[in-house]
JSON list of C-alpha atoms in Angstrom, two decimals:
[
{"chain": "A", "resi": 1, "resn": "MET", "atom": "CA", "xyz": [-137.30, 128.83, 101.84]},
{"chain": "A", "resi": 2, "resn": "ALA", "atom": "CA", "xyz": [-134.35, 128.93, 99.44]},
{"chain": "A", "resi": 3, "resn": "VAL", "atom": "CA", "xyz": [-133.30, 131.96, 97.45]},
{"chain": "A", "resi": 4, "resn": "ASP", "atom": "CA", "xyz": [-133.59, 131.37, 93.70]},
{"chain": "A", "resi": 5, "resn": "ASP", "atom": "CA", "xyz": [-130.89, 132.34, 91.23]},
{"chain": "A", "resi": 6, "resn": "ILE", "atom": "CA", "xyz": [-131.87, 134.37, 88.18]},
{"chain": "A", "resi": 7, "resn": "THR", "atom": "CA", "xyz": [-129.74, 135.30, 85.20]},
{"chain": "A", "resi": 8, "resn": "PRO", "atom": "CA", "xyz": [-128.73, 138.90, 84.56]},
{"chain": "A", "resi": 9, "resn": "ARG", "atom": "CA", "xyz": [-130.77, 138.98, 81.33]},
{"chain": "A", "resi": 10, "resn": "ALA", "atom": "CA", "xyz": [-133.91, 137.60, 83.03]},
{"chain": "A", "resi": 11, "resn": "THR", "atom": "CA", "xyz": [-133.42, 140.18, 85.80]},
{"chain": "A", "resi": 12, "resn": "TRP", "atom": "CA", "xyz": [-133.23, 142.96, 83.20]},
{"chain": "A", "resi": 13, "resn": "GLU", "atom": "CA", "xyz": [-136.51, 141.79, 81.63]},
{"chain": "A", "resi": 14, "resn": "VAL", "atom": "CA", "xyz": [-138.26, 141.76, 85.02]},
{"chain": "A", "resi": 15, "resn": "LEU", "atom": "CA", "xyz": [-136.91, 145.20, 85.91]},
{"chain": "A", "resi": 16, "resn": "ARG", "atom": "CA", "xyz": [-138.27, 146.57, 82.63]},
{"chain": "A", "resi": 17, "resn": "SER", "atom": "CA", "xyz": [-141.73, 145.03, 83.03]},
{"chain": "A", "resi": 18, "resn": "ASP", "atom": "CA", "xyz": [-142.46, 144.98, 86.78]},
{"chain": "A", "resi": 19, "resn": "PRO", "atom": "CA", "xyz": [-142.83, 148.31, 88.62]},
{"chain": "A", "resi": 20, "resn": "ASP", "atom": "CA", "xyz": [-142.39, 146.49, 91.97]},
{"chain": "A", "resi": 21, "resn": "ALA", "atom": "CA", "xyz": [-139.01, 145.02, 90.99]},
{"chain": "A", "resi": 22, "resn": "ALA", "atom": "CA", "xyz": [-135.81, 146.60, 92.33]},
{"chain": "A", "resi": 23, "resn": "LEU", "atom": "CA", "xyz": [-132.12, 145.87, 91.83]},
{"chain": "A", "resi": 24, "resn": "ILE", "atom": "CA", "xyz": [-129.95, 146.13, 94.93]},
{"chain": "A", "resi": 25, "resn": "ASP", "atom": "CA", "xyz": [-126.23, 146.32, 94.20]},
{"chain": "A", "resi": 26, "resn": "VAL", "atom": "CA", "xyz": [-124.56, 145.04, 97.38]},
{"chain": "A", "resi": 27, "resn": "ARG", "atom": "CA", "xyz": [-120.94, 145.70, 96.40]},
{"chain": "A", "resi": 28, "resn": "THR", "atom": "CA", "xyz": [-118.72, 148.38, 97.93]},
{"chain": "A", "resi": 29, "resn": "ASN", "atom": "CA", "xyz": [-118.36, 152.06, 97.07]},
{"chain": "A", "resi": 30, "resn": "ALA", "atom": "CA", "xyz": [-114.93, 151.32, 95.56]},
{"chain": "A", "resi": 31, "resn": "GLU", "atom": "CA", "xyz": [-116.47, 148.72, 93.23]},
{"chain": "A", "resi": 32, "resn": "TRP", "atom": "CA", "xyz": [-119.25, 151.08, 92.14]},
{"chain": "A", "resi": 33, "resn": "ASN", "atom": "CA", "xyz": [-116.72, 153.85, 91.45]},
{"chain": "A", "resi": 34, "resn": "PHE", "atom": "CA", "xyz": [-113.99, 151.86, 89.74]},
{"chain": "A", "resi": 35, "resn": "VAL", "atom": "CA", "xyz": [-115.72, 148.83, 88.18]},
{"chain": "A", "resi": 36, "resn": "GLY", "atom": "CA", "xyz": [-119.11, 150.31, 87.30]},
{"chain": "A", "resi": 37, "resn": "PHE", "atom": "CA", "xyz": [-122.73, 149.47, 88.01]},
{"chain": "A", "resi": 38, "resn": "PRO", "atom": "CA", "xyz": [-125.91, 148.56, 86.12]},
{"chain": "A", "resi": 39, "resn": "ASP", "atom": "CA", "xyz": [-127.52, 151.37, 84.17]},
{"chain": "A", "resi": 40, "resn": "LEU", "atom": "CA", "xyz": [-131.27, 150.93, 84.56]},
{"chain": "A", "resi": 41, "resn": "ALA", "atom": "CA", "xyz": [-132.30, 154.21, 82.88]},
{"chain": "A", "resi": 42, "resn": "GLU", "atom": "CA", "xyz": [-134.03, 152.37, 80.01]},
{"chain": "A", "resi": 43, "resn": "ALA", "atom": "CA", "xyz": [-136.21, 150.63, 82.63]},
{"chain": "A", "resi": 44, "resn": "GLY", "atom": "CA", "xyz": [-136.92, 153.98, 84.31]},
{"chain": "A", "resi": 45, "resn": "LYS", "atom": "CA", "xyz": [-135.11, 152.92, 87.48]},
{"chain": "A", "resi": 46, "resn": "GLU", "atom": "CA", "xyz": [-131.89, 153.36, 89.39]},
{"chain": "A", "resi": 47, "resn": "PRO", "atom": "CA", "xyz": [-130.09, 150.55, 91.20]},
{"chain": "A", "resi": 48, "resn": "LEU", "atom": "CA", "xyz": [-130.12, 150.81, 94.98]},
{"chain": "A", "resi": 49, "resn": "MET", "atom": "CA", "xyz": [-126.57, 150.88, 96.29]},
{"chain": "A", "resi": 50, "resn": "ILE", "atom": "CA", "xyz": [-126.57, 149.16, 99.69]},
{"chain": "A", "resi": 51, "resn": "SER", "atom": "CA", "xyz": [-123.32, 147.43, 100.66]},
{"chain": "A", "resi": 52, "resn": "TRP", "atom": "CA", "xyz": [-123.62, 143.96, 102.19]},
{"chain": "A", "resi": 53, "resn": "GLN", "atom": "CA", "xyz": [-120.11, 144.28, 103.62]},
{"chain": "A", "resi": 54, "resn": "VAL", "atom": "CA", "xyz": [-118.46, 147.49, 104.74]},
{"chain": "A", "resi": 55, "resn": "PHE", "atom": "CA", "xyz": [-115.12, 148.39, 103.14]},
{"chain": "A", "resi": 56, "resn": "PRO", "atom": "CA", "xyz": [-112.28, 148.12, 104.18]},
{"chain": "A", "resi": 57, "resn": "SER", "atom": "CA", "xyz": [-113.00, 145.75, 107.10]},
{"chain": "A", "resi": 58, "resn": "MET", "atom": "CA", "xyz": [-115.53, 143.75, 105.03]},
{"chain": "A", "resi": 59, "resn": "GLN", "atom": "CA", "xyz": [-117.66, 143.22, 108.13]},
{"chain": "A", "resi": 60, "resn": "VAL", "atom": "CA", "xyz": [-121.26, 142.40, 107.32]},
{"chain": "A", "resi": 61, "resn": "ASN", "atom": "CA", "xyz": [-123.38, 145.56, 107.33]},
{"chain": "A", "resi": 62, "resn": "ALA", "atom": "CA", "xyz": [-125.51, 145.00, 110.45]},
{"chain": "A", "resi": 63, "resn": "ALA", "atom": "CA", "xyz": [-128.02, 147.61, 109.26]},
{"chain": "A", "resi": 64, "resn": "PHE", "atom": "CA", "xyz": [-128.45, 146.05, 105.80]},
{"chain": "A", "resi": 65, "resn": "THR", "atom": "CA", "xyz": [-132.14, 145.14, 106.11]},
{"chain": "A", "resi": 66, "resn": "ASP", "atom": "CA", "xyz": [-132.85, 148.48, 107.82]},
{"chain": "A", "resi": 67, "resn": "HIS", "atom": "CA", "xyz": [-131.36, 150.18, 104.74]},
{"chain": "A", "resi": 68, "resn": "LEU", "atom": "CA", "xyz": [-133.73, 148.18, 102.52]},
{"chain": "A", "resi": 69, "resn": "ARG", "atom": "CA", "xyz": [-136.70, 149.47, 104.51]},
{"chain": "A", "resi": 70, "resn": "LYS", "atom": "CA", "xyz": [-135.34, 153.05, 104.56]},
{"chain": "A", "resi": 71, "resn": "ALA", "atom": "CA", "xyz": [-135.07, 152.87, 100.77]},
{"chain": "A", "resi": 72, "resn": "GLY", "atom": "CA", "xyz": [-138.84, 152.35, 100.71]},
{"chain": "A", "resi": 73, "resn": "LEU", "atom": "CA", "xyz": [-138.83, 148.65, 99.94]},
{"chain": "A", "resi": 74, "resn": "THR", "atom": "CA", "xyz": [-141.56, 146.44, 101.39]},
{"chain": "A", "resi": 75, "resn": "PRO", "atom": "CA", "xyz": [-142.23, 142.69, 101.45]},
{"chain": "A", "resi": 76, "resn": "LEU", "atom": "CA", "xyz": [-144.36, 143.21, 98.33]},
{"chain": "A", "resi": 77, "resn": "ASN", "atom": "CA", "xyz": [-141.34, 144.27, 96.24]},
{"chain": "A", "resi": 78, "resn": "LYS", "atom": "CA", "xyz": [-139.40, 141.78, 94.19]},
{"chain": "A", "resi": 79, "resn": "LEU", "atom": "CA", "xyz": [-135.75, 142.29, 95.10]},
{"chain": "A", "resi": 80, "resn": "TYR", "atom": "CA", "xyz": [-132.87, 141.30, 92.84]},
{"chain": "A", "resi": 81, "resn": "PHE", "atom": "CA", "xyz": [-129.47, 141.28, 94.56]},
{"chain": "A", "resi": 82, "resn": "LEU", "atom": "CA", "xyz": [-126.21, 141.82, 92.63]},
{"chain": "A", "resi": 83, "resn": "CYS", "atom": "CA", "xyz": [-122.53, 141.61, 93.62]},
{"chain": "A", "resi": 84, "resn": "ARG", "atom": "CA", "xyz": [-119.34, 140.86, 91.67]},
{"chain": "A", "resi": 85, "resn": "SER", "atom": "CA", "xyz": [-119.88, 137.13, 91.16]},
{"chain": "A", "resi": 86, "resn": "GLY", "atom": "CA", "xyz": [-123.05, 136.04, 92.98]},
{"chain": "A", "resi": 87, "resn": "ALA", "atom": "CA", "xyz": [-121.69, 135.09, 96.44]},
{"chain": "A", "resi": 88, "resn": "ARG", "atom": "CA", "xyz": [-122.27, 138.24, 98.52]},
{"chain": "A", "resi": 89, "resn": "SER", "atom": "CA", "xyz": [-125.58, 138.83, 96.78]},
{"chain": "A", "resi": 90, "resn": "LEU", "atom": "CA", "xyz": [-126.76, 135.34, 97.76]},
{"chain": "A", "resi": 91, "resn": "ALA", "atom": "CA", "xyz": [-125.96, 136.07, 101.42]},
{"chain": "A", "resi": 92, "resn": "ALA", "atom": "CA", "xyz": [-127.72, 139.45, 101.16]},
{"chain": "A", "resi": 93, "resn": "ALA", "atom": "CA", "xyz": [-130.80, 137.87, 99.54]},
{"chain": "A", "resi": 94, "resn": "GLN", "atom": "CA", "xyz": [-130.92, 135.23, 102.27]},
{"chain": "A", "resi": 95, "resn": "ALA", "atom": "CA", "xyz": [-130.76, 137.93, 104.96]},
{"chain": "A", "resi": 96, "resn": "ALA", "atom": "CA", "xyz": [-133.49, 139.94, 103.21]},
{"chain": "A", "resi": 97, "resn": "GLN", "atom": "CA", "xyz": [-135.68, 136.87, 102.94]},
{"chain": "A", "resi": 98, "resn": "ALA", "atom": "CA", "xyz": [-135.15, 136.10, 106.64]},
{"chain": "A", "resi": 99, "resn": "ALA", "atom": "CA", "xyz": [-136.17, 139.71, 107.42]},
{"chain": "A", "resi": 100, "resn": "GLY", "atom": "CA", "xyz": [-139.52, 139.28, 105.65]},
{"chain": "A", "resi": 101, "resn": "PHE", "atom": "CA", "xyz": [-138.67, 140.20, 102.05]},
{"chain": "A", "resi": 102, "resn": "ALA", "atom": "CA", "xyz": [-140.04, 136.95, 100.62]},
{"chain": "A", "resi": 103, "resn": "HIS", "atom": "CA", "xyz": [-139.44, 137.84, 96.97]},
{"chain": "A", "resi": 104, "resn": "SER", "atom": "CA", "xyz": [-135.63, 137.98, 97.10]},
{"chain": "A", "resi": 105, "resn": "PHE", "atom": "CA", "xyz": [-133.51, 136.70, 94.21]},
{"chain": "A", "resi": 106, "resn": "ASN", "atom": "CA", "xyz": [-129.79, 136.27, 93.61]},
{"chain": "A", "resi": 107, "resn": "ILE", "atom": "CA", "xyz": [-128.46, 137.45, 90.24]},
{"chain": "A", "resi": 108, "resn": "SER", "atom": "CA", "xyz": [-126.30, 134.53, 89.14]},
{"chain": "A", "resi": 109, "resn": "ASP", "atom": "CA", "xyz": [-122.73, 135.39, 88.11]},
{"chain": "A", "resi": 110, "resn": "GLY", "atom": "CA", "xyz": [-123.19, 138.95, 89.41]},
{"chain": "A", "resi": 111, "resn": "PHE", "atom": "CA", "xyz": [-121.87, 142.02, 87.65]},
{"chain": "A", "resi": 112, "resn": "GLU", "atom": "CA", "xyz": [-118.53, 140.61, 86.46]},
{"chain": "A", "resi": 113, "resn": "GLY", "atom": "CA", "xyz": [-118.84, 136.82, 86.68]},
{"chain": "A", "resi": 114, "resn": "PRO", "atom": "CA", "xyz": [-115.94, 134.42, 87.10]},
{"chain": "A", "resi": 115, "resn": "PRO", "atom": "CA", "xyz": [-112.44, 135.13, 85.79]},
{"chain": "A", "resi": 116, "resn": "ASP", "atom": "CA", "xyz": [-111.52, 134.02, 82.28]},
{"chain": "A", "resi": 117, "resn": "ALA", "atom": "CA", "xyz": [-108.38, 132.01, 81.42]},
{"chain": "A", "resi": 118, "resn": "GLU", "atom": "CA", "xyz": [-106.26, 135.17, 81.80]},
{"chain": "A", "resi": 119, "resn": "GLY", "atom": "CA", "xyz": [-107.81, 136.02, 85.18]},
{"chain": "A", "resi": 120, "resn": "HIS", "atom": "CA", "xyz": [-109.96, 138.90, 83.90]},
{"chain": "A", "resi": 121, "resn": "ARG", "atom": "CA", "xyz": [-113.59, 139.28, 84.94]},
{"chain": "A", "resi": 122, "resn": "GLY", "atom": "CA", "xyz": [-116.49, 140.62, 82.88]},
{"chain": "A", "resi": 123, "resn": "GLN", "atom": "CA", "xyz": [-115.89, 138.42, 79.83]},
{"chain": "A", "resi": 124, "resn": "VAL", "atom": "CA", "xyz": [-117.29, 134.96, 80.70]},
{"chain": "A", "resi": 125, "resn": "ALA", "atom": "CA", "xyz": [-120.62, 135.56, 82.45]},
{"chain": "A", "resi": 126, "resn": "GLY", "atom": "CA", "xyz": [-122.50, 138.17, 84.45]},
{"chain": "A", "resi": 127, "resn": "TRP", "atom": "CA", "xyz": [-124.17, 141.52, 83.78]},
{"chain": "A", "resi": 128, "resn": "LYS", "atom": "CA", "xyz": [-121.28, 142.96, 81.74]},
{"chain": "A", "resi": 129, "resn": "ALA", "atom": "CA", "xyz": [-120.66, 139.79, 79.70]},
{"chain": "A", "resi": 130, "resn": "GLU", "atom": "CA", "xyz": [-124.38, 139.63, 78.85]},
{"chain": "A", "resi": 131, "resn": "GLY", "atom": "CA", "xyz": [-124.01, 143.03, 77.17]},
{"chain": "A", "resi": 132, "resn": "LEU", "atom": "CA", "xyz": [-126.49, 144.71, 79.52]},
{"chain": "A", "resi": 133, "resn": "ALA", "atom": "CA", "xyz": [-126.26, 148.47, 80.07]},
{"chain": "A", "resi": 134, "resn": "TRP", "atom": "CA", "xyz": [-123.81, 149.70, 82.67]},
{"chain": "A", "resi": 135, "resn": "ARG", "atom": "CA", "xyz": [-121.84, 152.80, 83.44]},
{"chain": "A", "resi": 136, "resn": "GLN", "atom": "CA", "xyz": [-119.10, 154.22, 85.62]},
{"chain": "A", "resi": 137, "resn": "ARG", "atom": "CA", "xyz": [-119.22, 157.29, 87.80]}
]
């Protein structure tokens, strides 16, 4: 079964309306601290911060799906995976799906999306470019 892509805005709408929906931000601690992360307060939720790859080696987190379970997620939850641009989150969603989390989705264009003509992210597509709530620590 393939993992479906979903836009940041459609993800936001699901998170607001579905109590079983969760956003899993699979980026690194450095990204959460210096780039920011989705602010889900208006939906009455917090994003789950579970890195797909471990900084600085960027090895895949072998305990990733265990962390999903430890966070209280079950196969009944609808899981929306987010990274910088949609690549790591797709891999994470595929791993979650293979581990029995059937309702796993990849947030297309991620938090920052692709770079613009000047090489800057966050302007063309993604969570930030969509004008969705976010914050920094």
